[in-house]
Amino acid sequence: MIILGINETSHDASVSLIKDGDILFAAHAERYSKKKNDWYNNKSIILDALNYATPNAIAYYEKPLLKRSRILLRGGASDWKPHIPLNLPVHYFKHHHSHAAAGYYTSRFDDAVIVVLDAIGEYNTSTIWVGEGDNIKLKYKQNYPTSFGLFYSAFTQLIGLMPNQEEYIMMGMAAYGNPKKYEVKVSDYFLRYDMQKYNFHKGIIDWNEPITEQDKFDIAAAVQKVYQLRLNEFMHMAYTITGKNKLVFMGGCALNSSANTLLWNIFDKVWIMPNPGDAGSSLGAAAALYGKHINWKSPYLGYDLGGEYPVDKIIEGLKKDKIVAVATGRAEYGPRALGNRSILADPRDPNIKDKVNLIKQRELFRPFAPVVMAEHASKWFDMDFESPYMQYTVKCLQPEKIPSVVHEDGTSRVQTVTKEQHPGLWRVLNKFYLETGVPVLLNTSLNIKGQPLLNDENDIKLWEETYNFTICR
Ligand SMILES: [Fe+2]
């Protein structure tokens, strides 16, 4: 069975292709169209997927008519009409079912609780499922407008950022604010939402006081704190309802790496698929149709640049310039650059952060993440679990040695790497470690400001011309 999974009419269209449980291809539309957060798939991504195999069924990640009924009855304003690219039978799965399937069927668990928290699908906004063997079953649901995701996005918009896109910037800003000033006020919004007396879909329409530049950071801190308190409560409820000690966490909220760390206090094992938001749901829909665990090996599933990992070139570049761009092999499926479309830099240099921020033309407060050899992670960061997809923020234990990857509050969003997971990147780290005693590098996405991660040869050419900077490949 060859299944083409499709997600569109959301803020992150994507396509996946699976054959008998093997993932042949999975990628984001934006990397092909160069339109950030593209809502629709395009001819190039479909053709790239079809290079791998010809599907005999299509799985779509939502129930379009159900979504339309919610928009008509209860509000919201998104498109609901999918464009199906091939004349094949189409199987439609509910939005949260696709999230749950993307998480559970890529996990190694056969007995787990699955929690899905996002802004909104058709009606559901927060769901708890149980996965046993190859079956997943819904146990609890919360409907629109009560929504963790809409809560977070409404405040993202309030402080002048783009909702559904720049929540991660607000999360980063939280470290620079004092949550005390607005905690009570933000909690009160959450309380009204609990009672279905507030619809965050319309934004925060009654803040009624001026917002200074510092207030933006204080609001971000208060929102992050309130979000974490409520997430903690919800996850305890999920544990109590199901009695399961293994968690699969999915939905856009699972991208909040600062909050995700608290999950390890509740559950023995946690799996967050590296693409837990809607962009991961093309794979989720395909997996839901397959109805069994699929063969998850790595997130390197997109456009293939080919080539061996350029270990020696990267080490040479780090020695010479301390900053190296790398584009090779298959693109990451998910929002984070995990080594194949990355800028890597020497984390010991305190000025590197500003240099990389200048290259990327980002706000200077924006933090950078470290990538560390998994075997050394617990000596450098306060963690006793692996974080292969940069999904958890933890305290840095030796901040004076790697200042450029430590956030204002002393934490880092860590990516751990094993030899099996990414042999090339592991060898780069090992060589750097043998020469410097530091098994850590700065790792950030390779993109032009405001544009998606680099994808193909044309993007590389454009980047090299724009920055006069050679990419290792
Ligand atoms: Fe979603």
Short mmCIF file of C-alpha atoms and ligand atoms in Angstrom, two decimals:
data_model
loop_
_atom_site.label_atom_id
_atom_site.label_comp_id
_atom_site.label_asym_id
_atom_site.label_seq_id
_atom_site.Cartn_x
_atom_site.Cartn_y
_atom_site.Cartn_z
CA MET A 1 0.00 0.00 0.00
CA ILE A 2 1.46 3.35 -1.07
CA ILE A 3 -0.21 6.32 0.62
CA LEU A 4 0.16 10.00 -0.15
CA GLY A 5 -0.57 12.05 2.99
CA ILE A 6 -1.67 15.63 2.50
CA ASN A 7 -2.07 18.59 4.81
CA GLU A 8 -3.14 22.00 3.55
CA THR A 9 -5.55 24.91 4.19
CA SER A 10 -3.65 25.35 7.43
CA HIS A 11 -0.60 27.46 8.16
CA ASP A 12 1.93 24.79 7.13
CA ALA A 13 1.07 22.64 4.12
CA SER A 14 3.03 19.42 3.68
CA VAL A 15 3.16 16.13 1.78
CA SER A 16 4.24 12.66 2.91
CA LEU A 17 4.56 9.35 1.11
CA ILE A 18 4.67 5.97 2.84
CA LYS A 19 5.00 2.50 1.35
CA ASP A 20 4.12 -0.53 3.49
CA GLY A 21 5.04 1.43 6.61
CA ASP A 22 8.33 2.86 5.29
CA ILE A 23 8.50 6.64 4.98
CA LEU A 24 9.71 7.44 1.46
CA PHE A 25 9.27 11.21 1.59
CA ALA A 26 8.00 13.94 3.89
CA ALA A 27 8.44 17.66 3.31
CA HIS A 28 7.03 21.15 3.78
CA ALA A 29 5.40 23.10 0.94
CA GLU A 30 7.11 26.34 2.01
CA ARG A 31 10.55 24.96 1.20
CA TYR A 32 9.48 24.55 -2.44
CA SER A 33 7.34 27.67 -2.92
CA LYS A 34 9.66 29.86 -0.72
CA LYS A 35 6.51 31.29 0.88
CA LYS A 36 6.91 31.09 4.66
CA ASN A 37 4.10 29.07 6.25
CA ASP A 38 2.57 28.35 2.85
CA TRP A 39 -1.04 27.18 3.23
CA TYR A 40 -1.06 25.10 0.04
CA ASN A 41 0.99 22.43 -1.63
CA ASN A 42 2.51 23.17 -5.01
CA LYS A 43 3.44 21.26 -8.13
CA SER A 44 7.15 21.01 -7.21
CA ILE A 45 6.61 19.28 -3.87
CA ILE A 46 4.05 16.86 -5.34
CA LEU A 47 6.44 15.98 -8.19
CA ASP A 48 9.30 15.48 -5.75
CA ALA A 49 7.15 13.07 -3.71
CA LEU A 50 6.05 11.18 -6.83
CA ASN A 51 9.72 10.62 -7.75
CA TYR A 52 9.81 8.04 -4.97
CA ALA A 53 6.70 6.03 -5.85
CA THR A 54 3.21 6.24 -7.31
CA PRO A 55 0.56 6.20 -4.59
CA ASN A 56 -2.64 4.18 -4.72
CA ALA A 57 -4.48 6.09 -1.99
CA ILE A 58 -4.60 9.56 -0.50
CA ALA A 59 -5.00 10.41 3.17
CA TYR A 60 -6.10 13.92 4.11
CA TYR A 61 -5.43 15.30 7.59
CA GLU A 62 -8.81 16.88 8.32
CA LYS A 63 -12.56 16.59 7.77
CA PRO A 64 -13.16 19.65 5.56
CA LEU A 65 -16.96 19.73 5.86
CA LEU A 66 -16.81 19.43 9.64
CA LYS A 67 -14.33 22.30 9.72
CA ARG A 68 -16.61 24.34 7.53
CA SER A 69 -19.57 23.68 9.84
CA ARG A 70 -17.57 24.99 12.81
CA ILE A 71 -16.58 28.12 10.91
CA LEU A 72 -20.23 28.75 10.01
CA LEU A 73 -21.66 27.91 13.44
CA ARG A 74 -19.03 29.04 15.90
CA GLY A 75 -16.63 31.34 14.12
CA GLY A 76 -13.05 31.31 12.92
CA ALA A 77 -11.80 32.21 9.51
CA SER A 78 -9.66 29.70 7.70
CA ASP A 79 -9.93 28.07 4.35
CA TRP A 80 -11.46 24.59 4.37
CA LYS A 81 -11.30 23.46 0.74
CA PRO A 82 -8.39 21.12 -0.02
CA HIS A 83 -6.89 20.69 -3.46
CA ILE A 84 -6.46 16.99 -4.07
CA PRO A 85 -3.64 16.62 -6.65
CA LEU A 86 -4.37 13.13 -8.00
CA ASN A 87 -7.47 11.27 -9.05
CA LEU A 88 -7.37 8.61 -6.33
CA PRO A 89 -9.63 7.55 -3.46
CA VAL A 90 -9.29 10.04 -0.59
CA HIS A 91 -9.60 9.04 3.07
CA TYR A 92 -10.29 11.89 5.47
CA PHE A 93 -9.21 11.77 9.13
CA LYS A 94 -10.07 14.20 11.90
CA HIS A 95 -7.47 16.86 12.63
CA HIS A 96 -6.62 15.58 16.11
CA HIS A 97 -6.69 11.96 14.94
CA SER A 98 -3.98 12.84 12.39
CA HIS A 99 -1.89 14.51 15.10
CA ALA A 100 -2.33 11.51 17.41
CA ALA A 101 -1.45 9.03 14.63
CA ALA A 102 1.65 11.04 13.59
CA GLY A 103 2.89 10.84 17.18
CA TYR A 104 1.93 7.33 18.25
CA TYR A 105 2.72 5.46 15.03
CA THR A 106 6.22 7.02 14.80
CA SER A 107 6.91 6.22 18.46
CA ARG A 108 8.37 2.97 19.77
CA PHE A 109 5.59 2.70 22.35
CA ASP A 110 2.85 0.09 22.22
CA ASP A 111 1.12 1.30 25.38
CA ALA A 112 0.94 5.05 25.94
CA VAL A 113 -1.20 8.12 26.52
CA ILE A 114 -1.32 10.54 23.59
CA VAL A 115 -2.01 14.21 24.30
CA VAL A 116 -2.80 16.62 21.45
CA LEU A 117 -2.88 20.35 22.17
CA ASP A 118 -3.13 22.89 19.38
CA ALA A 119 -5.05 26.02 18.36
CA ILE A 120 -7.92 24.29 16.59
CA GLY A 121 -8.75 21.65 14.04
CA GLU A 122 -12.43 21.15 13.21
CA TYR A 123 -13.91 21.49 16.72
CA ASN A 124 -11.39 19.75 19.00
CA THR A 125 -8.62 21.78 20.60
CA SER A 126 -7.31 19.52 23.38
CA THR A 127 -7.59 15.73 23.27
CA ILE A 128 -6.34 12.74 25.26
CA TRP A 129 -6.02 9.35 23.56
CA VAL A 130 -4.81 5.92 24.54
CA GLY A 131 -2.54 3.93 22.26
CA GLU A 132 -2.45 0.16 22.79
CA GLY A 133 -0.83 -2.12 20.22
CA ASP A 134 -1.84 -0.67 16.88
CA ASN A 135 -5.06 0.94 18.13
CA ILE A 136 -5.59 4.52 19.22
CA LYS A 137 -8.73 5.53 21.05
CA LEU A 138 -10.07 8.93 22.09
CA LYS A 139 -10.62 9.28 25.85
CA TYR A 140 -11.19 13.00 26.44
CA LYS A 141 -11.84 16.08 24.32
CA GLN A 142 -12.15 19.81 24.78
CA ASN A 143 -13.75 21.87 22.04
CA TYR A 144 -13.40 25.32 20.51
CA PRO A 145 -13.08 28.07 21.67
CA THR A 146 -11.31 26.75 24.80
CA SER A 147 -7.80 26.21 23.48
CA PHE A 148 -4.21 26.25 24.74
CA GLY A 149 -2.97 27.21 21.29
CA LEU A 150 -5.42 30.07 20.72
CA PHE A 151 -4.53 31.41 24.18
CA TYR A 152 -0.82 31.51 23.32
CA SER A 153 -1.38 32.88 19.80
CA ALA A 154 -3.69 35.69 21.01
CA PHE A 155 -0.96 37.02 23.30
CA THR A 156 1.63 36.59 20.53
CA GLN A 157 -0.51 38.96 18.50
CA LEU A 158 -1.04 41.34 21.45
CA ILE A 159 2.70 42.01 21.73
CA GLY A 160 3.02 42.76 18.02
CA LEU A 161 4.15 39.39 16.65
CA MET A 162 2.49 37.27 14.00
CA PRO A 163 0.04 34.71 15.42
CA ASN A 164 0.37 31.10 14.15
CA GLN A 165 3.94 31.84 13.18
CA GLU A 166 5.98 33.75 15.76
CA GLU A 167 4.93 32.03 19.00
CA TYR A 168 8.50 30.74 19.30
CA ILE A 169 9.77 34.33 19.43
CA MET A 170 7.42 35.12 22.33
CA MET A 171 8.66 31.96 24.08
CA GLY A 172 12.25 33.26 23.71
CA MET A 173 11.23 36.72 24.98
CA ALA A 174 9.81 35.20 28.19
CA ALA A 175 13.32 34.75 29.58
CA TYR A 176 13.84 38.52 29.47
CA GLY A 177 10.63 39.48 31.29
CA ASN A 178 9.29 39.42 34.82
CA PRO A 179 6.14 37.29 34.98
CA LYS A 180 4.88 38.92 38.20
CA LYS A 181 3.58 42.13 36.68
CA TYR A 182 0.92 40.50 34.48
CA GLU A 183 0.50 37.00 35.90
CA VAL A 184 -2.84 37.68 37.61
CA LYS A 185 -4.25 39.48 34.60
CA VAL A 186 -3.16 36.73 32.18
CA SER A 187 -4.50 34.03 34.55
CA ASP A 188 -7.84 35.80 34.59
CA TYR A 189 -8.03 35.50 30.80
CA PHE A 190 -7.34 31.79 31.12
CA LEU A 191 -10.11 31.46 33.70
CA ARG A 192 -12.63 33.15 31.44
CA TYR A 193 -11.56 30.89 28.62
CA ASP A 194 -12.03 27.84 30.84
CA MET A 195 -15.62 28.90 31.33
CA GLN A 196 -16.01 29.37 27.56
CA LYS A 197 -16.57 33.07 28.20
CA TYR A 198 -13.71 34.26 26.04
CA ASN A 199 -12.78 33.49 22.46
CA PHE A 200 -9.06 33.98 21.90
CA HIS A 201 -9.64 33.49 18.18
CA LYS A 202 -10.65 37.16 18.11
CA GLY A 203 -7.40 38.18 19.82
CA ILE A 204 -7.08 40.02 23.13
CA ILE A 205 -9.63 42.74 22.48
CA ASP A 206 -9.90 44.24 25.99
CA TRP A 207 -6.34 44.62 27.32
CA ASN A 208 -7.09 48.33 27.83
CA GLU A 209 -3.68 49.62 28.85
CA PRO A 210 -0.66 50.81 26.93
CA ILE A 211 2.10 48.28 26.21
CA THR A 212 5.71 49.50 26.46
CA GLU A 213 8.68 47.64 24.97
CA GLN A 214 9.52 46.12 28.39
CA ASP A 215 5.84 45.21 28.92
CA LYS A 216 6.08 42.97 25.84
CA PHE A 217 8.76 40.88 27.58
CA ASP A 218 6.81 40.89 30.88
CA ILE A 219 3.62 39.77 29.12
CA ALA A 220 5.58 37.01 27.35
CA ALA A 221 6.96 35.86 30.72
CA ALA A 222 3.51 35.86 32.33
CA VAL A 223 1.93 33.97 29.41
CA GLN A 224 4.69 31.35 29.44
CA LYS A 225 4.32 30.89 33.20
CA VAL A 226 0.52 30.56 33.08
CA TYR A 227 0.78 28.21 30.07
CA GLN A 228 3.21 25.96 31.95
CA LEU A 229 1.02 25.85 35.06
CA ARG A 230 -2.01 24.84 33.01
CA LEU A 231 -0.02 22.37 30.88
CA ASN A 232 1.21 20.72 34.07
CA GLU A 233 -2.39 20.34 35.30
CA PHE A 234 -3.58 18.97 31.97
CA MET A 235 -0.75 16.42 31.75
CA HIS A 236 -1.45 15.24 35.31
CA MET A 237 -5.08 14.78 34.28
CA ALA A 238 -3.98 12.76 31.22
CA TYR A 239 -1.88 10.53 33.48
CA THR A 240 -4.72 10.11 35.99
CA ILE A 241 -7.37 9.34 33.35
CA THR A 242 -5.29 6.71 31.55
CA GLY A 243 -2.75 5.45 34.12
CA LYS A 244 -0.10 5.33 31.37
CA ASN A 245 3.48 6.29 32.20
CA LYS A 246 4.59 6.82 28.59
CA LEU A 247 3.54 10.02 26.85
CA VAL A 248 3.22 10.95 23.19
CA PHE A 249 2.75 14.72 22.94
CA MET A 250 1.56 16.32 19.67
CA GLY A 251 -0.02 19.50 18.28
CA GLY A 252 1.55 22.93 17.84
CA CYS A 253 1.85 23.34 21.63
CA ALA A 254 4.43 20.52 21.66
CA LEU A 255 6.84 22.99 19.98
CA ASN A 256 7.08 24.93 23.27
CA SER A 257 10.48 23.55 24.29
CA SER A 258 10.62 25.61 27.52
CA ALA A 259 7.41 23.99 28.78
CA ASN A 260 8.12 20.48 27.42
CA THR A 261 10.82 19.84 30.01
CA LEU A 262 8.21 19.56 32.79
CA LEU A 263 6.78 16.44 31.08
CA TRP A 264 9.73 14.42 32.38
CA ASN A 265 8.54 15.10 35.96
CA ILE A 266 5.26 13.32 35.23
CA PHE A 267 6.06 10.54 32.74
CA ASP A 268 8.82 7.90 32.55
CA LYS A 269 9.15 8.22 28.78
CA VAL A 270 8.17 10.97 26.37
CA TRP A 271 8.00 11.00 22.56
CA ILE A 272 7.41 14.18 20.62
CA MET A 273 7.64 13.62 16.88
CA PRO A 274 10.03 16.26 15.45
CA ASN A 275 7.19 17.79 13.46
CA PRO A 276 4.35 17.87 16.02
CA GLY A 277 2.41 20.79 14.48
CA ASP A 278 0.08 20.67 11.49
CA ALA A 279 2.98 20.22 9.07
CA GLY A 280 3.50 16.78 10.64
CA SER A 281 -0.08 15.79 9.95
CA SER A 282 0.40 14.75 6.32
CA LEU A 283 2.46 11.90 7.76
CA GLY A 284 -0.16 11.49 10.52
CA ALA A 285 -3.01 11.07 8.04
CA ALA A 286 -0.98 8.55 6.00
CA ALA A 287 -0.14 6.63 9.19
CA ALA A 288 -3.79 6.74 10.31
CA LEU A 289 -4.82 5.10 7.03
CA TYR A 290 -2.05 2.51 7.35
CA GLY A 291 -3.35 1.93 10.90
CA LYS A 292 -0.10 0.51 12.28
CA HIS A 293 3.26 1.71 13.56
CA ILE A 294 5.44 3.02 10.75
CA ASN A 295 9.16 2.66 10.41
CA TRP A 296 10.55 5.88 11.88
CA LYS A 297 14.32 6.16 11.36
CA SER A 298 15.12 9.85 11.18
CA PRO A 299 13.67 13.27 10.32
CA TYR A 300 15.85 13.59 7.17
CA LEU A 301 13.01 12.90 4.75
CA GLY A 302 12.72 15.88 2.39
CA TYR A 303 14.49 17.17 -0.73
CA ASP A 304 17.70 15.24 -1.40
CA LEU A 305 20.86 17.24 -2.16
CA GLY A 306 22.88 14.01 -2.08
CA GLY A 307 26.53 13.89 -1.04
CA GLU A 308 28.50 12.64 1.94
CA TYR A 309 28.43 14.68 5.13
CA PRO A 310 31.32 17.19 4.66
CA VAL A 311 32.99 16.52 8.02
CA ASP A 312 36.50 17.76 7.18
CA LYS A 313 35.28 20.90 5.39
CA ILE A 314 33.15 21.81 8.40
CA ILE A 315 36.04 21.34 10.84
CA GLU A 316 38.33 23.41 8.58
CA GLY A 317 35.74 26.19 8.38
CA LEU A 318 35.19 26.20 12.15
CA LYS A 319 38.94 26.56 12.71
CA LYS A 320 39.23 29.36 10.17
CA ASP A 321 36.05 31.42 10.60
CA LYS A 322 34.29 29.90 13.65
CA ILE A 323 31.07 29.91 11.57
CA VAL A 324 30.16 27.34 8.91
CA ALA A 325 27.08 26.87 6.74
CA VAL A 326 26.18 23.32 5.72
CA ALA A 327 23.62 21.95 3.26
CA THR A 328 23.73 18.27 2.34
CA GLY A 329 21.63 15.13 2.07
CA ARG A 330 17.90 15.18 2.74
CA ALA A 331 16.12 18.18 4.28
CA GLU A 332 14.71 17.92 7.78
CA TYR A 333 10.98 17.26 8.17
CA GLY A 334 10.08 19.69 10.92
CA PRO A 335 10.78 23.29 11.87
CA ARG A 336 14.29 22.79 13.28
CA ALA A 337 17.53 22.51 11.35
CA LEU A 338 19.14 19.37 12.74
CA GLY A 339 22.42 19.36 10.84
CA ASN A 340 21.51 19.01 7.17
CA ARG A 341 20.45 22.65 6.57
CA SER A 342 22.33 24.32 9.42
CA ILE A 343 24.72 27.06 10.42
CA LEU A 344 27.22 25.61 12.89
CA ALA A 345 29.49 27.79 15.01
CA ASP A 346 32.04 27.72 17.83
CA PRO A 347 30.01 28.17 21.04
CA ARG A 348 33.04 29.23 23.12
CA ASP A 349 33.29 32.64 21.46
CA PRO A 350 30.96 35.12 23.25
CA ASN A 351 30.79 37.29 20.12
CA ILE A 352 29.61 34.49 17.84
CA LYS A 353 25.96 34.95 18.84
CA ASP A 354 25.93 38.55 17.60
CA LYS A 355 27.79 37.59 14.41
CA VAL A 356 25.31 34.84 13.57
CA ASN A 357 22.38 37.10 14.45
CA LEU A 358 23.79 39.70 12.03
CA ILE A 359 24.09 37.11 9.25
CA LYS A 360 20.53 36.00 9.93
CA GLN A 361 19.33 39.60 10.51
CA ARG A 362 17.48 38.53 13.63
CA GLU A 363 16.65 40.43 16.80
CA LEU A 364 19.77 40.47 18.98
CA PHE A 365 18.01 38.93 22.00
CA ARG A 366 17.18 35.77 20.06
CA PRO A 367 19.03 32.79 21.57
CA PHE A 368 20.86 30.02 19.75
CA ALA A 369 20.71 26.35 20.46
CA PRO A 370 23.54 23.92 21.16
CA VAL A 371 24.07 20.52 19.56
CA VAL A 372 25.97 18.14 21.85
CA MET A 373 27.30 14.57 21.66
CA ALA A 374 24.68 12.53 23.53
CA GLU A 375 27.31 10.76 25.63
CA HIS A 376 28.48 14.09 27.07
CA ALA A 377 25.09 15.82 27.38
CA SER A 378 24.57 15.31 31.11
CA LYS A 379 27.97 16.87 31.92
CA TRP A 380 27.09 20.05 30.09
CA PHE A 381 23.34 20.30 30.59
CA ASP A 382 21.01 19.37 33.44
CA MET A 383 19.31 16.47 31.68
CA ASP A 384 19.00 12.71 32.04
CA PHE A 385 17.12 12.14 28.78
CA GLU A 386 17.95 12.48 25.09
CA SER A 387 16.70 15.39 23.01
CA PRO A 388 17.49 14.44 19.40
CA TYR A 389 15.12 16.99 17.89
CA MET A 390 15.84 20.10 20.01
CA GLN A 391 12.57 19.82 21.92
CA TYR A 392 13.56 20.57 25.52
CA THR A 393 15.07 23.56 27.26
CA VAL A 394 17.31 22.73 30.22
CA LYS A 395 19.80 24.46 32.51
CA CYS A 396 23.34 24.75 31.14
CA LEU A 397 25.88 23.45 33.68
CA GLN A 398 28.99 25.10 32.20
CA PRO A 399 27.70 28.41 30.79
CA GLU A 400 31.07 30.14 31.11
CA LYS A 401 32.59 27.69 28.60
CA ILE A 402 29.88 27.95 25.92
CA PRO A 403 28.38 31.44 26.38
CA SER A 404 26.95 31.76 22.87
CA VAL A 405 24.40 28.94 23.35
CA VAL A 406 23.09 29.92 26.78
CA HIS A 407 19.93 31.94 27.14
CA GLU A 408 19.48 34.95 29.46
CA ASP A 409 17.97 32.70 32.16
CA GLY A 410 20.87 30.20 32.03
CA THR A 411 19.04 27.60 29.90
CA SER A 412 19.67 26.08 26.47
CA ARG A 413 17.41 24.33 23.95
CA VAL A 414 19.49 21.23 23.44
CA GLN A 415 19.89 18.83 20.51
CA THR A 416 21.65 15.60 21.48
CA VAL A 417 23.35 13.50 18.77
CA THR A 418 24.37 9.85 18.81
CA LYS A 419 26.58 8.09 16.29
CA GLU A 420 23.57 6.11 15.03
CA GLN A 421 21.28 9.10 14.73
CA HIS A 422 23.51 11.26 12.52
CA PRO A 423 26.99 9.72 11.96
CA GLY A 424 28.33 12.76 10.06
CA LEU A 425 27.28 15.38 12.59
CA TRP A 426 28.50 13.14 15.43
CA ARG A 427 31.93 12.89 13.76
CA VAL A 428 32.10 16.69 13.41
CA LEU A 429 31.31 17.07 17.13
CA ASN A 430 33.80 14.36 18.08
CA LYS A 431 36.60 16.00 16.09
CA PHE A 432 35.78 19.39 17.61
CA TYR A 433 35.76 17.75 21.06
CA LEU A 434 39.15 16.08 20.56
CA GLU A 435 40.68 19.42 19.56
CA THR A 436 38.98 21.71 22.08
CA GLY A 437 37.62 19.57 24.93
CA VAL A 438 34.13 20.93 24.11
CA PRO A 439 31.64 18.42 22.59
CA VAL A 440 29.19 21.21 21.73
CA LEU A 441 28.51 23.44 18.70
CA LEU A 442 26.01 26.19 18.05
CA ASN A 443 23.36 24.97 15.59
CA THR A 444 20.84 27.23 13.89
CA SER A 445 18.76 27.06 10.75
CA LEU A 446 20.24 27.96 7.37
CA ASN A 447 17.87 30.46 5.86
CA ILE A 448 17.55 33.98 4.59
CA LYS A 449 15.60 36.15 7.04
CA GLY A 450 11.86 35.73 6.65
CA GLN A 451 12.30 32.78 4.31
CA PRO A 452 12.03 29.06 4.92
CA LEU A 453 15.09 26.84 5.41
CA LEU A 454 17.19 26.28 2.30
CA ASN A 455 15.98 23.33 0.27
CA ASP A 456 17.65 22.81 -3.09
CA GLU A 457 20.64 23.78 -5.25
CA ASN A 458 19.05 27.08 -6.37
CA ASP A 459 18.57 28.16 -2.76
CA ILE A 460 22.24 27.43 -2.05
CA LYS A 461 23.32 29.55 -4.99
CA LEU A 462 21.12 32.45 -3.90
CA TRP A 463 22.35 32.24 -0.28
CA GLU A 464 26.00 32.18 -1.34
CA GLU A 465 25.49 35.20 -3.60
CA THR A 466 23.52 37.11 -0.94
CA TYR A 467 26.01 36.59 1.88
CA ASN A 468 29.23 36.02 -0.04
CA PHE A 469 29.67 32.93 2.13
CA THR A 470 30.39 29.40 0.87
CA ILE A 471 28.17 26.57 2.03
CA CYS A 472 29.84 23.25 2.90
CA ARG A 473 28.31 20.38 1.01
FE FE B 1 -3.32 21.17 14.67
#
